[in-house]
Tab-separated table of C-alpha atoms in Angstrom:
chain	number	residue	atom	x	y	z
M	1	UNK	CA	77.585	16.697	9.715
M	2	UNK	CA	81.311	15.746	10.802
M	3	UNK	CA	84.661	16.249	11.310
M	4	UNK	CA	88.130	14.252	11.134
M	5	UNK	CA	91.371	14.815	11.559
M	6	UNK	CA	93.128	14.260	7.847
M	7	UNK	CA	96.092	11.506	7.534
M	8	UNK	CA	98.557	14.226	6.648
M	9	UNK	CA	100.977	16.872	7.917
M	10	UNK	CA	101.557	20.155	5.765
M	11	UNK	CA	103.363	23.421	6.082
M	12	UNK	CA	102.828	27.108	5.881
M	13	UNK	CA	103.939	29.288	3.318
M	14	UNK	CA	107.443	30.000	4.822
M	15	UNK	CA	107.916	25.985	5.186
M	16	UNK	CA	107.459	25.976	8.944
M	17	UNK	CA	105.427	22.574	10.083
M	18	UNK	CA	101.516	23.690	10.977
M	19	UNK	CA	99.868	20.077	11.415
M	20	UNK	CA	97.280	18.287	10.620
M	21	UNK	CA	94.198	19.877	8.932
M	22	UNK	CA	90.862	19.202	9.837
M	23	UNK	CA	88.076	18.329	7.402
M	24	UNK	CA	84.324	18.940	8.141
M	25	UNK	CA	81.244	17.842	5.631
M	26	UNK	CA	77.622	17.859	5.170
M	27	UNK	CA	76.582	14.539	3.785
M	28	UNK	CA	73.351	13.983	2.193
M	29	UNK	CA	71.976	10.818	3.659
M	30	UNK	CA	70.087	9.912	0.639
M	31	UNK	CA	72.298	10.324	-2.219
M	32	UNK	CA	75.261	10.656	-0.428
M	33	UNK	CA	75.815	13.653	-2.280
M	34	UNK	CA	78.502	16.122	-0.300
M	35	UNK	CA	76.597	19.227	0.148
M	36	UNK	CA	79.571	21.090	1.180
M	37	UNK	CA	83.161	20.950	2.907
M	38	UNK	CA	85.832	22.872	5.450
M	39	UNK	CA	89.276	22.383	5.590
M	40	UNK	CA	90.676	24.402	9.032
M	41	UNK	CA	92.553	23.904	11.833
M	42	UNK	CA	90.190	24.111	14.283
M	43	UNK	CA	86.915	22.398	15.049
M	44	UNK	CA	84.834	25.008	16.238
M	45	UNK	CA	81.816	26.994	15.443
M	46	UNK	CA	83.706	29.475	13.597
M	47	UNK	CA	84.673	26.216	11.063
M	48	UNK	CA	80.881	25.007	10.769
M	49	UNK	CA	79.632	28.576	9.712
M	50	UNK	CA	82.224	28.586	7.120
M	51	UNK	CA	80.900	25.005	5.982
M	52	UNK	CA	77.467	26.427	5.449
M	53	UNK	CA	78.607	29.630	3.450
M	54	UNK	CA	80.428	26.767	1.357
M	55	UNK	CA	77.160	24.725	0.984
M	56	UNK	CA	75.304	27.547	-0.341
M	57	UNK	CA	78.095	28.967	-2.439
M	58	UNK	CA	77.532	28.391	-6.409
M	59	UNK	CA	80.344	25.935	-6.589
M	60	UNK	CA	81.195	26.252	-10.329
M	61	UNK	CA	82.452	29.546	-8.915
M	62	UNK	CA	83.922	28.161	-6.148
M	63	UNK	CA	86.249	25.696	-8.317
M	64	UNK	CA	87.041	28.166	-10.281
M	65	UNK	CA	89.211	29.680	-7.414
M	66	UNK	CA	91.508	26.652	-7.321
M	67	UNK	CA	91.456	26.519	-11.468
M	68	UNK	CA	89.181	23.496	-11.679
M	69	UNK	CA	86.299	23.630	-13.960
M	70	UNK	CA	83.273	22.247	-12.995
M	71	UNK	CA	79.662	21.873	-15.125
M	72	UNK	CA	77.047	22.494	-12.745
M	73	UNK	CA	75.181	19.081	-12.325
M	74	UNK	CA	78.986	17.777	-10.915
M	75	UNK	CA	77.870	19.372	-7.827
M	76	UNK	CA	74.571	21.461	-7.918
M	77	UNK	CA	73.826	22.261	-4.426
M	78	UNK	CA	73.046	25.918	-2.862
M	79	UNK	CA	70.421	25.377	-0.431
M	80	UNK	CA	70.477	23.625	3.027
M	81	UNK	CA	69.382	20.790	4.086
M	82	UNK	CA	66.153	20.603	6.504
M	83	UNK	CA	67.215	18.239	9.274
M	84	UNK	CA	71.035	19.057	10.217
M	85	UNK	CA	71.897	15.193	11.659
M	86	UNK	CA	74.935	15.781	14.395
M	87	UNK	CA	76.678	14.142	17.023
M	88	UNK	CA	77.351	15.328	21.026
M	89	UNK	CA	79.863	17.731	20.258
M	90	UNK	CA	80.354	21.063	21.440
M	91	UNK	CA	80.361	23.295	17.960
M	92	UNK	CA	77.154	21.387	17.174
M	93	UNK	CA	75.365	21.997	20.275
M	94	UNK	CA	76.621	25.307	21.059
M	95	UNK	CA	74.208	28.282	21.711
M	96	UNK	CA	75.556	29.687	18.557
M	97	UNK	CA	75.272	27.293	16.115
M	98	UNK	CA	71.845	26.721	17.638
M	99	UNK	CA	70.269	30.184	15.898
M	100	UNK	CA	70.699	28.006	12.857
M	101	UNK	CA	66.993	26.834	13.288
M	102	UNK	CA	65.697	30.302	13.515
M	103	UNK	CA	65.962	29.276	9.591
M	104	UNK	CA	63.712	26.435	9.670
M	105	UNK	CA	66.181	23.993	9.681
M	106	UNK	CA	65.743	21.316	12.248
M	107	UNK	CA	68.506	20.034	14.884
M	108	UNK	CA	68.988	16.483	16.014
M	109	UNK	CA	72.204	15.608	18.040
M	110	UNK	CA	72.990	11.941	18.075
M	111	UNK	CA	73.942	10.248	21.299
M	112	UNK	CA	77.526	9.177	21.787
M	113	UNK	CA	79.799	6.702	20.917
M	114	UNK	CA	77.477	5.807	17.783
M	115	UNK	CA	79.344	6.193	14.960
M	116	UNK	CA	76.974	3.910	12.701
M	117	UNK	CA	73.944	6.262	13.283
M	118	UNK	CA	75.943	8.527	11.217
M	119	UNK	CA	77.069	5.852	8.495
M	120	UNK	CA	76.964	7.955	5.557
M	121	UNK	CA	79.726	10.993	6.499
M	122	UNK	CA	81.625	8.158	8.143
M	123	UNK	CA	82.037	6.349	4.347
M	124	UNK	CA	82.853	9.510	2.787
M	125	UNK	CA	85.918	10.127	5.224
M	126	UNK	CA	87.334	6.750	4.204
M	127	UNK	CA	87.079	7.104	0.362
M	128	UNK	CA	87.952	10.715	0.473
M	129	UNK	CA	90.949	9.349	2.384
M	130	UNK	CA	91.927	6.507	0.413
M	131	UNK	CA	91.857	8.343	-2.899
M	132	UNK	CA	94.629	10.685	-1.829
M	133	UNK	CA	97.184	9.416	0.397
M	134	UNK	CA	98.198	6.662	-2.141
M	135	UNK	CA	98.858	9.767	-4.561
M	136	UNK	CA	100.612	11.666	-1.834
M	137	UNK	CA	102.930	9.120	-0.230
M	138	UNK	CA	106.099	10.509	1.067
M	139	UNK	CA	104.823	14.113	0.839
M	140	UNK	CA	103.494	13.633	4.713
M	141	UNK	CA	100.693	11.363	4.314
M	142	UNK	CA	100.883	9.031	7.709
M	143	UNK	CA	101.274	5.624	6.832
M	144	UNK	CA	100.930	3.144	9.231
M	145	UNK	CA	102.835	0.299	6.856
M	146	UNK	CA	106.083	2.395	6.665
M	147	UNK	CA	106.342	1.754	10.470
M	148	UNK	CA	107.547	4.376	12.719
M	149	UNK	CA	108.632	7.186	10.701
M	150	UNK	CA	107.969	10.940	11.700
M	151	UNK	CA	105.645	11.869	8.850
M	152	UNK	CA	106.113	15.274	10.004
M	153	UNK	CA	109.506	15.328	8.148
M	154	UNK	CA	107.844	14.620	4.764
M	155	UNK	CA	105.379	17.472	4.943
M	156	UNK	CA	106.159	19.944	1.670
M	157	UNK	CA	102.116	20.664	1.095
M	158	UNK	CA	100.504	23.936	2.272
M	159	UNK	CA	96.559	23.939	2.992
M	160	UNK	CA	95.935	25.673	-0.349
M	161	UNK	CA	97.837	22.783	-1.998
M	162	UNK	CA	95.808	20.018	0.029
M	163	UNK	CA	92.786	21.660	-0.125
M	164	UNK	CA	93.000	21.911	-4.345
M	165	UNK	CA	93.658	18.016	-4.042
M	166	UNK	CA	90.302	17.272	-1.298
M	167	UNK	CA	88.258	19.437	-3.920
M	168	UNK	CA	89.193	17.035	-6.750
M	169	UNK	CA	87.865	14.224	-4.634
M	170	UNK	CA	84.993	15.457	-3.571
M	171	UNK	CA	84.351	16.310	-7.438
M	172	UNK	CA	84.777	12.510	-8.156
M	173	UNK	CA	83.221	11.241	-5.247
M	174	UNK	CA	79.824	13.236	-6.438
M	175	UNK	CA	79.867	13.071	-9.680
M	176	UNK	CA	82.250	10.173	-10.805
M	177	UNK	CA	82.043	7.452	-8.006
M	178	UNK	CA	79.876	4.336	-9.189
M	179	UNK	CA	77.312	3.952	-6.336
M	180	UNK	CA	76.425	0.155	-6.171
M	181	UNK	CA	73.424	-2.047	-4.803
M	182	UNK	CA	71.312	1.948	-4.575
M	183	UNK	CA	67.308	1.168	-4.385
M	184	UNK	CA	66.339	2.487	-7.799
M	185	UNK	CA	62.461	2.995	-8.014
M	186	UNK	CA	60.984	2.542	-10.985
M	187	UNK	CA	60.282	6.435	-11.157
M	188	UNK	CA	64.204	6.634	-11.018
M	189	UNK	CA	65.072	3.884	-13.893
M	190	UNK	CA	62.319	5.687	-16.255
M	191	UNK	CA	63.811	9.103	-15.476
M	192	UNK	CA	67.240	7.721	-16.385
M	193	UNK	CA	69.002	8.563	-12.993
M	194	UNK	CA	73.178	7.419	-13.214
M	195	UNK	CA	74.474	5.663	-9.939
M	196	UNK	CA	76.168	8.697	-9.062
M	197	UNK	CA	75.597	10.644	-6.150
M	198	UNK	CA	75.076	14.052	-8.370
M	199	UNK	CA	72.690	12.138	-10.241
M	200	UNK	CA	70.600	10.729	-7.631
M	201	UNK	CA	70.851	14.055	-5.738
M	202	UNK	CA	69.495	15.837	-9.164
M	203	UNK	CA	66.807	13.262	-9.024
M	204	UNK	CA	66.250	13.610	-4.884
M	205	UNK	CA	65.982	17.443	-4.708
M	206	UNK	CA	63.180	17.418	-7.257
M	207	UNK	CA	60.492	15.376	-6.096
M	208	UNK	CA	57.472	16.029	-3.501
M	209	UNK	CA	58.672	16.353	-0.089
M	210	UNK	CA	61.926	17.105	-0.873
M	211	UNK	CA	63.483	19.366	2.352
M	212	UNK	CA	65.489	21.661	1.547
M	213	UNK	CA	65.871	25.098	2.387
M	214	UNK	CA	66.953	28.166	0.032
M	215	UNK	CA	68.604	31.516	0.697
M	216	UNK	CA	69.294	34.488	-1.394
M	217	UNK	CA	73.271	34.716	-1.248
M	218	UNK	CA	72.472	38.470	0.684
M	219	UNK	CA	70.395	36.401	3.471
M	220	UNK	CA	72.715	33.901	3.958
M	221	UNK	CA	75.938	36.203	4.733
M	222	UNK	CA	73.726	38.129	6.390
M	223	UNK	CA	72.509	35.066	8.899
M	224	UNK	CA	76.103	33.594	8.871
M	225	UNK	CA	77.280	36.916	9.848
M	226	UNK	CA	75.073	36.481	13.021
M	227	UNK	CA	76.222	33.071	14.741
């Protein structure tokens, strides 16, 4: 799990300058797969329960919301993960967020200042970044090559509008995104697993050992409803 601060301004829906929106995922370390995503304005606890609702939403459903259709092996994840991998920060290791492993799931906070430890959410940032603000230059993408402009002028997008473009990433980035130099087994070449990270995932979350943990979608409301 992690947060960053997106290279963009955007607006409300009355035009008025709000900032600069906040993305937090759930990467799977294996595949790579994004399990789920939050778009807010603050990083707080309130922002990571949201993340898990999202991770266990049926996201065919989800999509459909911001009028993209999506087959379900694009992005077939409803269940959590078993071991929740964070760093030191506050809505990670607050008392809260904590009750999370009344579940079963299992907690471990990274020490500081190690941003490799958590390599995987780290490289999803950077392409989810680079796929967009080419597309969205001049529209209040930050840009350090244009010098010093105030990127806050440029801003015209509202978090509904951002938000419908981060969704088409992510739907590339899992199910599109050639994955290269991955350590195929043999298992994997005979099953005829793609180098995508849907694919791999598919694979992943079917074999022996595999931890994961489901909820009915009652449960889960019910236990987000709680922290």
């Amino acid at each position: 799990f992690d947060s960053t601060v997106c290279d963009i301004y955007l607006i409300d829906e009355t035009g008025t300058l709000k900032g600069r929106p906040i993305l937090t995922t759930c990467i799977d370390a294996y595949s790579s797969m994004c399990y789920g995503y939050v778009l807010s304005w603050n990083n707080d606890t309130k922002s990571l329960c949201h993340l898990l609702q999202n991770i266990l939403t049926d996201k065919t459903e989800w999509c459909r919301k911001f009028g993209i259709s999506l087959e379900k092996s694009q992005w077939n994840v409803q269940e959590l993960p078993g071991i929740f991998v964070t760093d030191m920060g506050r809505e990670y290791t607050s008392e809260a967020f904590a009750q999370i492993t009344e579940t079963g799931v299992t907690m471990v906070n990274l020490p500081p200042y190690r941003p490799e430890l958590k390599g995987a959410v780290e490289k999803f940032f950077d392409i989810i970044q680079s796929m967009y603000k080419p597309l969205l230059k001049g529209k209040g993408v930050i840009d350090q090559e244009r010098g010093a402009r105030d990127y806050r002028l440029d801003a015209c997008l509202t978090m509904f509008d951002f938000e419908k473009i981060i969704l088409r990433c992510i739907v590339y980035y899992n199910s599109q995104r050639l994955i290269e130099r991955f350590p195929y087994t043999q298992s994997m070449i005979h099953d005829g697993v793609k180098p995508y990270a849907a694919s791999i995932w598919e694979w992943g979350r079917l074999q022996p050992g595999a931890n994961l943990i489901p909820f009915p979608h009652d449960t889960a409301k019910i236990i987000l409803y709680l922290l």
